[in-house]
Tab-separated table of C-alpha atoms and ligand atoms in Angstrom:
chain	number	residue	atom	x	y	z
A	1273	UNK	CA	0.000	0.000	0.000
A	1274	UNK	CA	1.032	3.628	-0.819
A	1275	UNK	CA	2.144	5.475	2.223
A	1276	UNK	CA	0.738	8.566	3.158
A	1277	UNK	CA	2.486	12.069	2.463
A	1278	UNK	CA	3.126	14.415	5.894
A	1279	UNK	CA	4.689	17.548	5.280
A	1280	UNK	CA	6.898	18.694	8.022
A	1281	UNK	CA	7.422	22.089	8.924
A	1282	UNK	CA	10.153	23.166	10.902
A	1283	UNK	CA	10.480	25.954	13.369
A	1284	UNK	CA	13.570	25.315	15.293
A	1285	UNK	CA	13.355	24.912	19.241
A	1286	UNK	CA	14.617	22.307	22.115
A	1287	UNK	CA	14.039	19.379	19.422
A	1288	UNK	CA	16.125	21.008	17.535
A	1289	UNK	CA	18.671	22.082	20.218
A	1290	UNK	CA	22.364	21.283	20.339
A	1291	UNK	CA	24.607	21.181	23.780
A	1292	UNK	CA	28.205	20.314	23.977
A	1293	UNK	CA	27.490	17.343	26.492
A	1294	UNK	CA	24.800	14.750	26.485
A	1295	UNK	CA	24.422	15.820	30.347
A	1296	UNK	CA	23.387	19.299	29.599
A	1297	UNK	CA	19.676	20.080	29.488
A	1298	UNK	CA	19.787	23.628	29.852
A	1299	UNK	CA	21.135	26.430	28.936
A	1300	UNK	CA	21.827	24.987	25.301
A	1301	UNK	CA	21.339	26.387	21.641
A	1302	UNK	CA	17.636	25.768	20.526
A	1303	UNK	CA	16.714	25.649	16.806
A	1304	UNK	CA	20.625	24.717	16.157
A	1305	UNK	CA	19.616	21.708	13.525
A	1306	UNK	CA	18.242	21.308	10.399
A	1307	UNK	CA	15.086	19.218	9.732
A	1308	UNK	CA	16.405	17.253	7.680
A	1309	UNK	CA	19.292	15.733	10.612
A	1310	UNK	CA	15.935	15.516	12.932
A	1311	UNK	CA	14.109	13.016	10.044
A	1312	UNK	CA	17.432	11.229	9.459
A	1313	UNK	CA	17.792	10.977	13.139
A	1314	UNK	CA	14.259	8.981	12.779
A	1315	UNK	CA	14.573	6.181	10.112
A	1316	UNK	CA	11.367	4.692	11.738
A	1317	UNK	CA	9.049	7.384	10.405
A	1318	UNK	CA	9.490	5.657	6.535
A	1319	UNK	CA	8.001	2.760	7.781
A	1320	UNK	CA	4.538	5.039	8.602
A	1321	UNK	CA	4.796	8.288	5.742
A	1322	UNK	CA	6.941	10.211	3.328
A	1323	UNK	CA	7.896	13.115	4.685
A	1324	UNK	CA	8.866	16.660	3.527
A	1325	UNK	CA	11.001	18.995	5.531
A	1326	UNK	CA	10.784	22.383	5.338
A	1327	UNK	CA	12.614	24.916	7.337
A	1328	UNK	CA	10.238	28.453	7.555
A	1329	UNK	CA	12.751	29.569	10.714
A	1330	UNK	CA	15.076	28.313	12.966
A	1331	UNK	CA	13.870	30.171	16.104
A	1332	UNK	CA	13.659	29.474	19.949
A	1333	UNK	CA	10.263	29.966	20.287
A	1334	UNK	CA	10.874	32.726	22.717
A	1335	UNK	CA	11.560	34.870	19.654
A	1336	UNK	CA	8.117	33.460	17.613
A	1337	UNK	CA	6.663	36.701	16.059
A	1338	UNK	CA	3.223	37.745	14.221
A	1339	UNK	CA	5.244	37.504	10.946
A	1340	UNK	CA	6.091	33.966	11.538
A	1341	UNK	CA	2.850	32.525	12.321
A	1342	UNK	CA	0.929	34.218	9.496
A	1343	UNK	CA	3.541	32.587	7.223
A	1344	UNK	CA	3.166	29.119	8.891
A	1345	UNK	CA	-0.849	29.490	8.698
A	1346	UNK	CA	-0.725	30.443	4.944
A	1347	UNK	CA	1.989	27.459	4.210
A	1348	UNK	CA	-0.333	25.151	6.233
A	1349	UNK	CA	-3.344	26.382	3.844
A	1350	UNK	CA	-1.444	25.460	0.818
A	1351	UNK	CA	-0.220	22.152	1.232
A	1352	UNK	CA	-3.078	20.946	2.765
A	1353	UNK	CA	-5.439	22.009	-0.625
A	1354	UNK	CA	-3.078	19.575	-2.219
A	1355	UNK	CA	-4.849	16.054	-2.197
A	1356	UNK	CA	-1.792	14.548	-2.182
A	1357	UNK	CA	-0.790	15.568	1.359
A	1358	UNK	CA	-2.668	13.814	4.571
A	1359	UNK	CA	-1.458	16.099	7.206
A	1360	UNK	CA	1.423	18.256	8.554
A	1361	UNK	CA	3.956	18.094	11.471
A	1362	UNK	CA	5.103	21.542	13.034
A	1363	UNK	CA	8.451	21.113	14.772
A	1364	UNK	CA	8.480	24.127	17.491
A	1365	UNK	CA	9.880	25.352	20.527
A	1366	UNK	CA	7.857	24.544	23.797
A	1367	UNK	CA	7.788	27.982	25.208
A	1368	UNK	CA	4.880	29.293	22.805
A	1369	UNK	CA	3.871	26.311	21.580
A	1370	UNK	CA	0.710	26.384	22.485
A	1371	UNK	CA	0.670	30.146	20.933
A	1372	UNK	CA	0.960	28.535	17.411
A	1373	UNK	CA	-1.375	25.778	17.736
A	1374	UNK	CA	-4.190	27.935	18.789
A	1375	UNK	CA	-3.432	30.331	16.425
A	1376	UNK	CA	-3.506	27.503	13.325
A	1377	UNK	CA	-6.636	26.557	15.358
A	1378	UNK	CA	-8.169	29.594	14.170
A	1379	UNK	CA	-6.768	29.800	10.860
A	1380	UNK	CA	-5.648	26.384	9.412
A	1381	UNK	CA	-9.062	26.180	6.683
A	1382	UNK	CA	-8.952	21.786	6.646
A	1383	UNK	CA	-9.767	19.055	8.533
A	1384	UNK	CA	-6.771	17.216	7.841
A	1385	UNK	CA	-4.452	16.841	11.047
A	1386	UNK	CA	-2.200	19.519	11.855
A	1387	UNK	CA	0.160	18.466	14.840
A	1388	UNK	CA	2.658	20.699	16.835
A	1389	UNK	CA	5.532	18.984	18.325
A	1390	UNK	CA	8.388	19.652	20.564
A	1391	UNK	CA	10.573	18.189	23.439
A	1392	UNK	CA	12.340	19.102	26.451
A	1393	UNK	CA	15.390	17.771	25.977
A	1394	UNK	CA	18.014	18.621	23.419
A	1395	UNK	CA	18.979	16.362	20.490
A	1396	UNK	CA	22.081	15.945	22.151
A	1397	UNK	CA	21.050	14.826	25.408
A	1398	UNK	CA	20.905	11.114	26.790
A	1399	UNK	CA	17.001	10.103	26.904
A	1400	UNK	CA	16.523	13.045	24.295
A	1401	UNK	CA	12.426	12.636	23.988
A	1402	UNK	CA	12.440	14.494	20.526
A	1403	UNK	CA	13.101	11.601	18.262
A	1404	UNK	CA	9.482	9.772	19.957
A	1405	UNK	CA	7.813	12.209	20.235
A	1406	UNK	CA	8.869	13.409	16.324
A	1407	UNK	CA	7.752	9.681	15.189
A	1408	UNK	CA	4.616	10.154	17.579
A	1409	UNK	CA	3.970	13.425	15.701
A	1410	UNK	CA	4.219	12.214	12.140
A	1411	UNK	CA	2.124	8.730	12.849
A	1412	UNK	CA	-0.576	10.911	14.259
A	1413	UNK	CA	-0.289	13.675	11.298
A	1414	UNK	CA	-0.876	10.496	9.180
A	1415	UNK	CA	-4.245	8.962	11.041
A	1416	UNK	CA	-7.328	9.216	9.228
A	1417	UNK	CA	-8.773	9.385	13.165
A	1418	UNK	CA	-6.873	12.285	14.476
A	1419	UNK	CA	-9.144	14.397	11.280
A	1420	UNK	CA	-11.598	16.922	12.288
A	1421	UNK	CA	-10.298	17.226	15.898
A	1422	UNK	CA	-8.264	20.756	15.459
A	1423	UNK	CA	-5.054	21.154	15.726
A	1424	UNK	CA	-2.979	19.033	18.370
A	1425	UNK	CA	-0.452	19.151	20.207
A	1426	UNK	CA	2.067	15.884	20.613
A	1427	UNK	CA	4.444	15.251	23.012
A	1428	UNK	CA	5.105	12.883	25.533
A	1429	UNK	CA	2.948	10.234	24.429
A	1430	UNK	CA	-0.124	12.599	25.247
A	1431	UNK	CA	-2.376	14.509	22.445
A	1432	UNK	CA	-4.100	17.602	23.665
A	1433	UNK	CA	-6.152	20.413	21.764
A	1434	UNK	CA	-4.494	23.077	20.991
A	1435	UNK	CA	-7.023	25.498	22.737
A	1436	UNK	CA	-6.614	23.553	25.883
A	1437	UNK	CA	-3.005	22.391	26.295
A	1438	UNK	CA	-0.644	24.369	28.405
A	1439	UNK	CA	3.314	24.126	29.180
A	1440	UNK	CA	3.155	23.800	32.901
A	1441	UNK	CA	6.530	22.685	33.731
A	1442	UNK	CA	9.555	24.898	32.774
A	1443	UNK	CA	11.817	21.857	32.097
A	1444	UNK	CA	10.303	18.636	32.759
A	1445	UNK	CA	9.353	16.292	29.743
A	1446	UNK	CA	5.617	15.913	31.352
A	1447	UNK	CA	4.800	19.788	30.592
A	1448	UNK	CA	1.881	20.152	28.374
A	1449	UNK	CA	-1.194	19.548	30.310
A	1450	UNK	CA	-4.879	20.672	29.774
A	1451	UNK	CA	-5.537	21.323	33.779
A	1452	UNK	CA	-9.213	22.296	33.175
A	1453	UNK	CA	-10.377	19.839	30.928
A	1454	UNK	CA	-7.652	16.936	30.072
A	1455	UNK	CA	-6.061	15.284	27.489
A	1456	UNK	CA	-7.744	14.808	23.945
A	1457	UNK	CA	-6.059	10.823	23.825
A	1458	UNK	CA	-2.570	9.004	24.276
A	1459	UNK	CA	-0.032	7.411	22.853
A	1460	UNK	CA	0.455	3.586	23.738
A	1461	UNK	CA	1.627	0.577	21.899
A	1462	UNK	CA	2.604	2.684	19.182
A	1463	UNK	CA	-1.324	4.008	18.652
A	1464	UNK	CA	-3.118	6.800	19.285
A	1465	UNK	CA	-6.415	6.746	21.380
A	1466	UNK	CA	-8.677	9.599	21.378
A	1467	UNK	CA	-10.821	9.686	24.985
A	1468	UNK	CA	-12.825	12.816	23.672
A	1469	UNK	CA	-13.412	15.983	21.335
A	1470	UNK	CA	-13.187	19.493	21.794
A	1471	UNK	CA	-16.731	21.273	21.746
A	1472	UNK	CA	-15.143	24.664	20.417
A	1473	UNK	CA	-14.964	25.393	17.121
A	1474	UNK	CA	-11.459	25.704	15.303
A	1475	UNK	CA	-10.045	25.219	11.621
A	1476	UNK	CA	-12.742	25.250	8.825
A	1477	UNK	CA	-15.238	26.441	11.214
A	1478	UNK	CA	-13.951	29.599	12.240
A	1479	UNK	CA	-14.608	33.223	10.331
A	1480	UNK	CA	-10.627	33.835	10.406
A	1481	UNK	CA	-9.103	34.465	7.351
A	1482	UNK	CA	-5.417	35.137	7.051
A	1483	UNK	CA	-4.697	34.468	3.304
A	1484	UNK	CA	-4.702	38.697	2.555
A	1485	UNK	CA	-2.940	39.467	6.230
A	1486	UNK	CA	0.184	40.601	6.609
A	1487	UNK	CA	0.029	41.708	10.312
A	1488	UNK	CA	-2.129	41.521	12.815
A	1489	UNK	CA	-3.289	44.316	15.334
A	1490	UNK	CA	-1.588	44.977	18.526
A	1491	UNK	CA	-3.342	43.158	21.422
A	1492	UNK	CA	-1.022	43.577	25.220
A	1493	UNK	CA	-1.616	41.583	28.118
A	1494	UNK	CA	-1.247	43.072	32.025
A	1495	UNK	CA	-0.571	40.706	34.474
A	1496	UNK	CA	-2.561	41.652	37.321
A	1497	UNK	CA	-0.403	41.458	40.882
A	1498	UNK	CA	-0.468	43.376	44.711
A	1499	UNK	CA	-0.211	47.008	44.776
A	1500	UNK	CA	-0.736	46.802	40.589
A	1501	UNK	CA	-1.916	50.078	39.291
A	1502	UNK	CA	-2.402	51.679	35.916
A	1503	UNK	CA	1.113	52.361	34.052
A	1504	UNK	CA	1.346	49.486	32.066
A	1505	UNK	CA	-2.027	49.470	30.912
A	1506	UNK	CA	-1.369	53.194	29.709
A	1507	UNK	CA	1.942	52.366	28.269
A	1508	UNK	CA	-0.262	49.424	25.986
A	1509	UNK	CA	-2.698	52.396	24.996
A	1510	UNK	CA	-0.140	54.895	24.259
A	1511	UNK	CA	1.842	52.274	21.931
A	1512	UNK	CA	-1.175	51.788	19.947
A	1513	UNK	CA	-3.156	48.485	21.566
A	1514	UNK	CA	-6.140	47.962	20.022
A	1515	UNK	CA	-7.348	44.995	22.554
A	1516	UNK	CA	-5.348	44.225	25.682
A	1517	UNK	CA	-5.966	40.823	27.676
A	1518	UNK	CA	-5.919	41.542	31.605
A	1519	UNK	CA	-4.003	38.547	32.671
A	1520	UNK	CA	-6.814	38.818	36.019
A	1521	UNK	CA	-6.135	37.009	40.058
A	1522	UNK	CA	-8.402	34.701	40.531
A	1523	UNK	CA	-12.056	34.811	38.488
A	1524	UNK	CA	-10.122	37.678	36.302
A	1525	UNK	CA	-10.748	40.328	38.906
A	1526	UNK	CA	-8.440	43.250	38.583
A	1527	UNK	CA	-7.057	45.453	41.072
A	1528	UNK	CA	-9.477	48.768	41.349
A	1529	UNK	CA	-5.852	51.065	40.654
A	1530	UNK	CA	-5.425	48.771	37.284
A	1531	UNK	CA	-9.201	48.890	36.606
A	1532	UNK	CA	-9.318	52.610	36.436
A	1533	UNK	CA	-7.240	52.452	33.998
A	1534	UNK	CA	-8.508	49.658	31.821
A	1535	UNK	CA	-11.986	51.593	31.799
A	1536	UNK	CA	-10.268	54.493	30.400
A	1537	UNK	CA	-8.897	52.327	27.405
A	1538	UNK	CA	-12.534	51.055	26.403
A	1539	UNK	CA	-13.945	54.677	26.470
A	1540	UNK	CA	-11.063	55.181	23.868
A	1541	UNK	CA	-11.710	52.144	21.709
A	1542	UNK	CA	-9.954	49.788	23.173
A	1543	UNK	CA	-10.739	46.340	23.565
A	1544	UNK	CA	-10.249	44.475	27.098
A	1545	UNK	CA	-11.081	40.731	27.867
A	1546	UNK	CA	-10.739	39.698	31.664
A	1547	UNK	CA	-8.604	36.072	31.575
A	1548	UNK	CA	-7.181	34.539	35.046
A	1549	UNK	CA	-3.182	34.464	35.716
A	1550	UNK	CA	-4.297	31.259	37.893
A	1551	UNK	CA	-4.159	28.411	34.829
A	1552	UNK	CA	-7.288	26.486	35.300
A	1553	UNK	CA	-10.621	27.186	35.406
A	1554	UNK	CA	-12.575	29.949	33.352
A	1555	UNK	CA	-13.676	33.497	33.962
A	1556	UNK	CA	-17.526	33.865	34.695
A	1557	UNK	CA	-19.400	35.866	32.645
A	1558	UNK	CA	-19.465	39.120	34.996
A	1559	UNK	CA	-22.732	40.267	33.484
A	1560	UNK	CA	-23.844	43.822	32.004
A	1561	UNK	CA	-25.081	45.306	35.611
A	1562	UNK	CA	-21.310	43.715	37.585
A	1563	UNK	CA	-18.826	47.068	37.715
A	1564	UNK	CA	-16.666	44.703	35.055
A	1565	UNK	CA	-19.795	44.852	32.504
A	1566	UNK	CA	-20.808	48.467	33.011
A	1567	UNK	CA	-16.875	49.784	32.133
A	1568	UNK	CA	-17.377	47.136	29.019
A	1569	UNK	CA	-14.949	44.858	29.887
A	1570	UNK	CA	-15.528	41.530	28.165
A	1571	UNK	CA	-15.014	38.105	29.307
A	1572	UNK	CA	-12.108	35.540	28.387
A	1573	UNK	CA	-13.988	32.017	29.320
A	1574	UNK	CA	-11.234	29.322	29.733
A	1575	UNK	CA	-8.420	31.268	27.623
A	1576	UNK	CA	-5.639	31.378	29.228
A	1577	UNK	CA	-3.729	35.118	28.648
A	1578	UNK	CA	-1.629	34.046	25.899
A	1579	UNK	CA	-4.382	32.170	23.558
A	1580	UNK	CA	-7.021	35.224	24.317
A	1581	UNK	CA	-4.714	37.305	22.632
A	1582	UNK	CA	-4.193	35.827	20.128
A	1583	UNK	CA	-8.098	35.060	19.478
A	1584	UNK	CA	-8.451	39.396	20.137
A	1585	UNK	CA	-6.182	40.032	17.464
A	1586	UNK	CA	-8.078	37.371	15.421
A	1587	UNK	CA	-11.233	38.796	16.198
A	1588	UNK	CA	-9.993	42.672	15.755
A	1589	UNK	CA	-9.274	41.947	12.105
A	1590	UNK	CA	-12.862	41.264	11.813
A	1591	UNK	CA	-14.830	43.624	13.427
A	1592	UNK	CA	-14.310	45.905	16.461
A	1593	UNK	CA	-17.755	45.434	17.826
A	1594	UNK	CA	-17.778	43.797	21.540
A	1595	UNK	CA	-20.789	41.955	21.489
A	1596	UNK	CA	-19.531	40.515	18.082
A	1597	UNK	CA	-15.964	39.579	20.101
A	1598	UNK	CA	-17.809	38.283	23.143
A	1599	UNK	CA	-19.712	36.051	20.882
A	1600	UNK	CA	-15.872	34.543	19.526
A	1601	UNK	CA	-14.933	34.074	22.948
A	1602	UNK	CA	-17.615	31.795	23.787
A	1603	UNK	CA	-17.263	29.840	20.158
A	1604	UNK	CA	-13.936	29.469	19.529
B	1016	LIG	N1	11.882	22.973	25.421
B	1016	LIG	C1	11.884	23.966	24.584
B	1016	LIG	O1	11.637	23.798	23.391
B	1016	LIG	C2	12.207	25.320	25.122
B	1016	LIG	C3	13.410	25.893	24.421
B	1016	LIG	C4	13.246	27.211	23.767
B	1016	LIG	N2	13.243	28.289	24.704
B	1016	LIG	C5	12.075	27.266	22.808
B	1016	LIG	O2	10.938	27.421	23.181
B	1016	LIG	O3	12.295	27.173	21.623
């Protein structure tokens, strides 16, 4: 039987990394290799696909920009048209991972799997988890079951959504986690199971288009903290912010010396969803007669800060009306 076709697309990151010891597990060079020595380092994955590599930048994700993932959501657009391709590996730094699988959640236009992989450990290292998880990646890219379920995210033998999975753990291998709602399936025996579906909307069945974008509109988070007050959020409006995410304590409340100044940003056009610094759990609607709904602050439902933005500046190409954003909030 013909094998399938998986484009890979390669970002750079810790599966890419390089150290000068197989001991050394920080403090190495991410993004140091070319794809193509990560798929020769992986002779198994010919047994399951062909594969393409294809290097778009050879980042640590640290440094992942606007630029970059319009580029990688366009690229993902056109390969998957082609008939001949069943689905696409994205090799990517773990630090904002999750930043460009929600944001190809929005924007990838197929139902053909998308998966976003990384590792903790660098090539170089002893018990290095990208090669797995790399053959993990491209076996699920490749299975006609992992269609239709949004983009996921791969590592560690464990599939999550990409809306839901987090890093959690700033160098363990066990990082991505989805603390409010759980993994989407595993990896065991060399198969994926899927346990459940997301019940948000992604891919083909969002409004986002990116195919005429070049950039996107400024969106800032605040992280809300003791004693915060207003400066930052004034520094977002006076460098242009169109939306800014208030990364909230707790149920996304907001210190009343921060709020001031977040209510002055909506009266001048600016956009501000309430999201929780805690990690789990979502923010409750504060409805229209709360102190949060009168100053026209909207809500961020189980976003965490760094995916709401990203679904603001979405939403901001679109249409600048709040009821309209609310709306996406709840959807996607
Ligand atoms: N484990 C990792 O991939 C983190 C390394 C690096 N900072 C990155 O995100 O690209």
């Amino acid at each position: 039987a013909q094998l399938p076709n998986v484009a890979i697309l390669a970002t750079g990151g810790t599966i890419a990394g390089t150290a000068s010891s197989s001991t050394q597990v920080t403090g190495y060079k991410a993004g140091d290799l070319a794809i193509q020595t990560l798929i020769d380092a992986v002779p198994a994955i010919k047994e399951f696909a062909n594969v393409s590599g294809e290097q778009i930048v050879k980042i640590s994700s640290n440094n992942m920009t606007d630029e970059v993932l319009l580029k990688l959501a366009k690229r993902c657009n056109e390969l998957l048209a082609d008939p001949k391709i069943s689905g696409i590996v994205i090799t990517h730094g773990t630090d904002t991972l999750e930043e460009t699988a929600y944001f190809l959640n929005l924007t990838v236009k197929s139902k053909k799997p998308v998966v976003v992989v990384g590792a903790m450990r660098p090539a170089t290292a002893i018990s290095a988890d990208g090669p797995m998880n790399l053959l993990n990646a491209v076996k699920l890219a490749a299975d006609p079951n992992a269609q239709d379920r949004g983009v996921l995210i791969a590592l560690n033998d464990q599939i999550n959504a990409a809306r839901e999975g987090t890093k959690t753990n700033t160098t363990n291998v066990d990082t991505f986690q989805a603390p409010t709602l759980g993994l989407l399936g595993v990896v065991a025996g060399g198969k994926n199971y899927f346990m459940r579906d997301t019940t948000m909307k992604h891919t083909h069945e969002t409004e986002f288009d990116v195919s005429k974008l070049d950039k996107l509109p400024r969106v800032d988070i605040v992280y809300s903290h003791a004693s915060d007050d207003s400066v930052l959020v004034d520094a977002a409006v006076a460098a242009g912010a169109k939306g800014i995410i208030s990364a909230g304590s707790g149920n996304g409340s907001i210190h009343q010396d921060a709020e001031v100044g977040l209510a002055n940003a909506v009266k001048k056009g600016v956009v501000v969803v309430r999201s929780s610094r805690t990690g789990s759990g979502i923010v409750t609607p504060a409805g229209a007669d709360s102190d949060y709904g009168k100053a026209g602050f909207l809500d961020g439902y189980s976003l965490n800060p760094q995916k709401a933005r990203l679904l603001l500046q979405l939403a901001l190409t679109k249409t600048n009306d709040p009821k309209k954003i609310q709306e996406m909030f709840m959807k996607y």
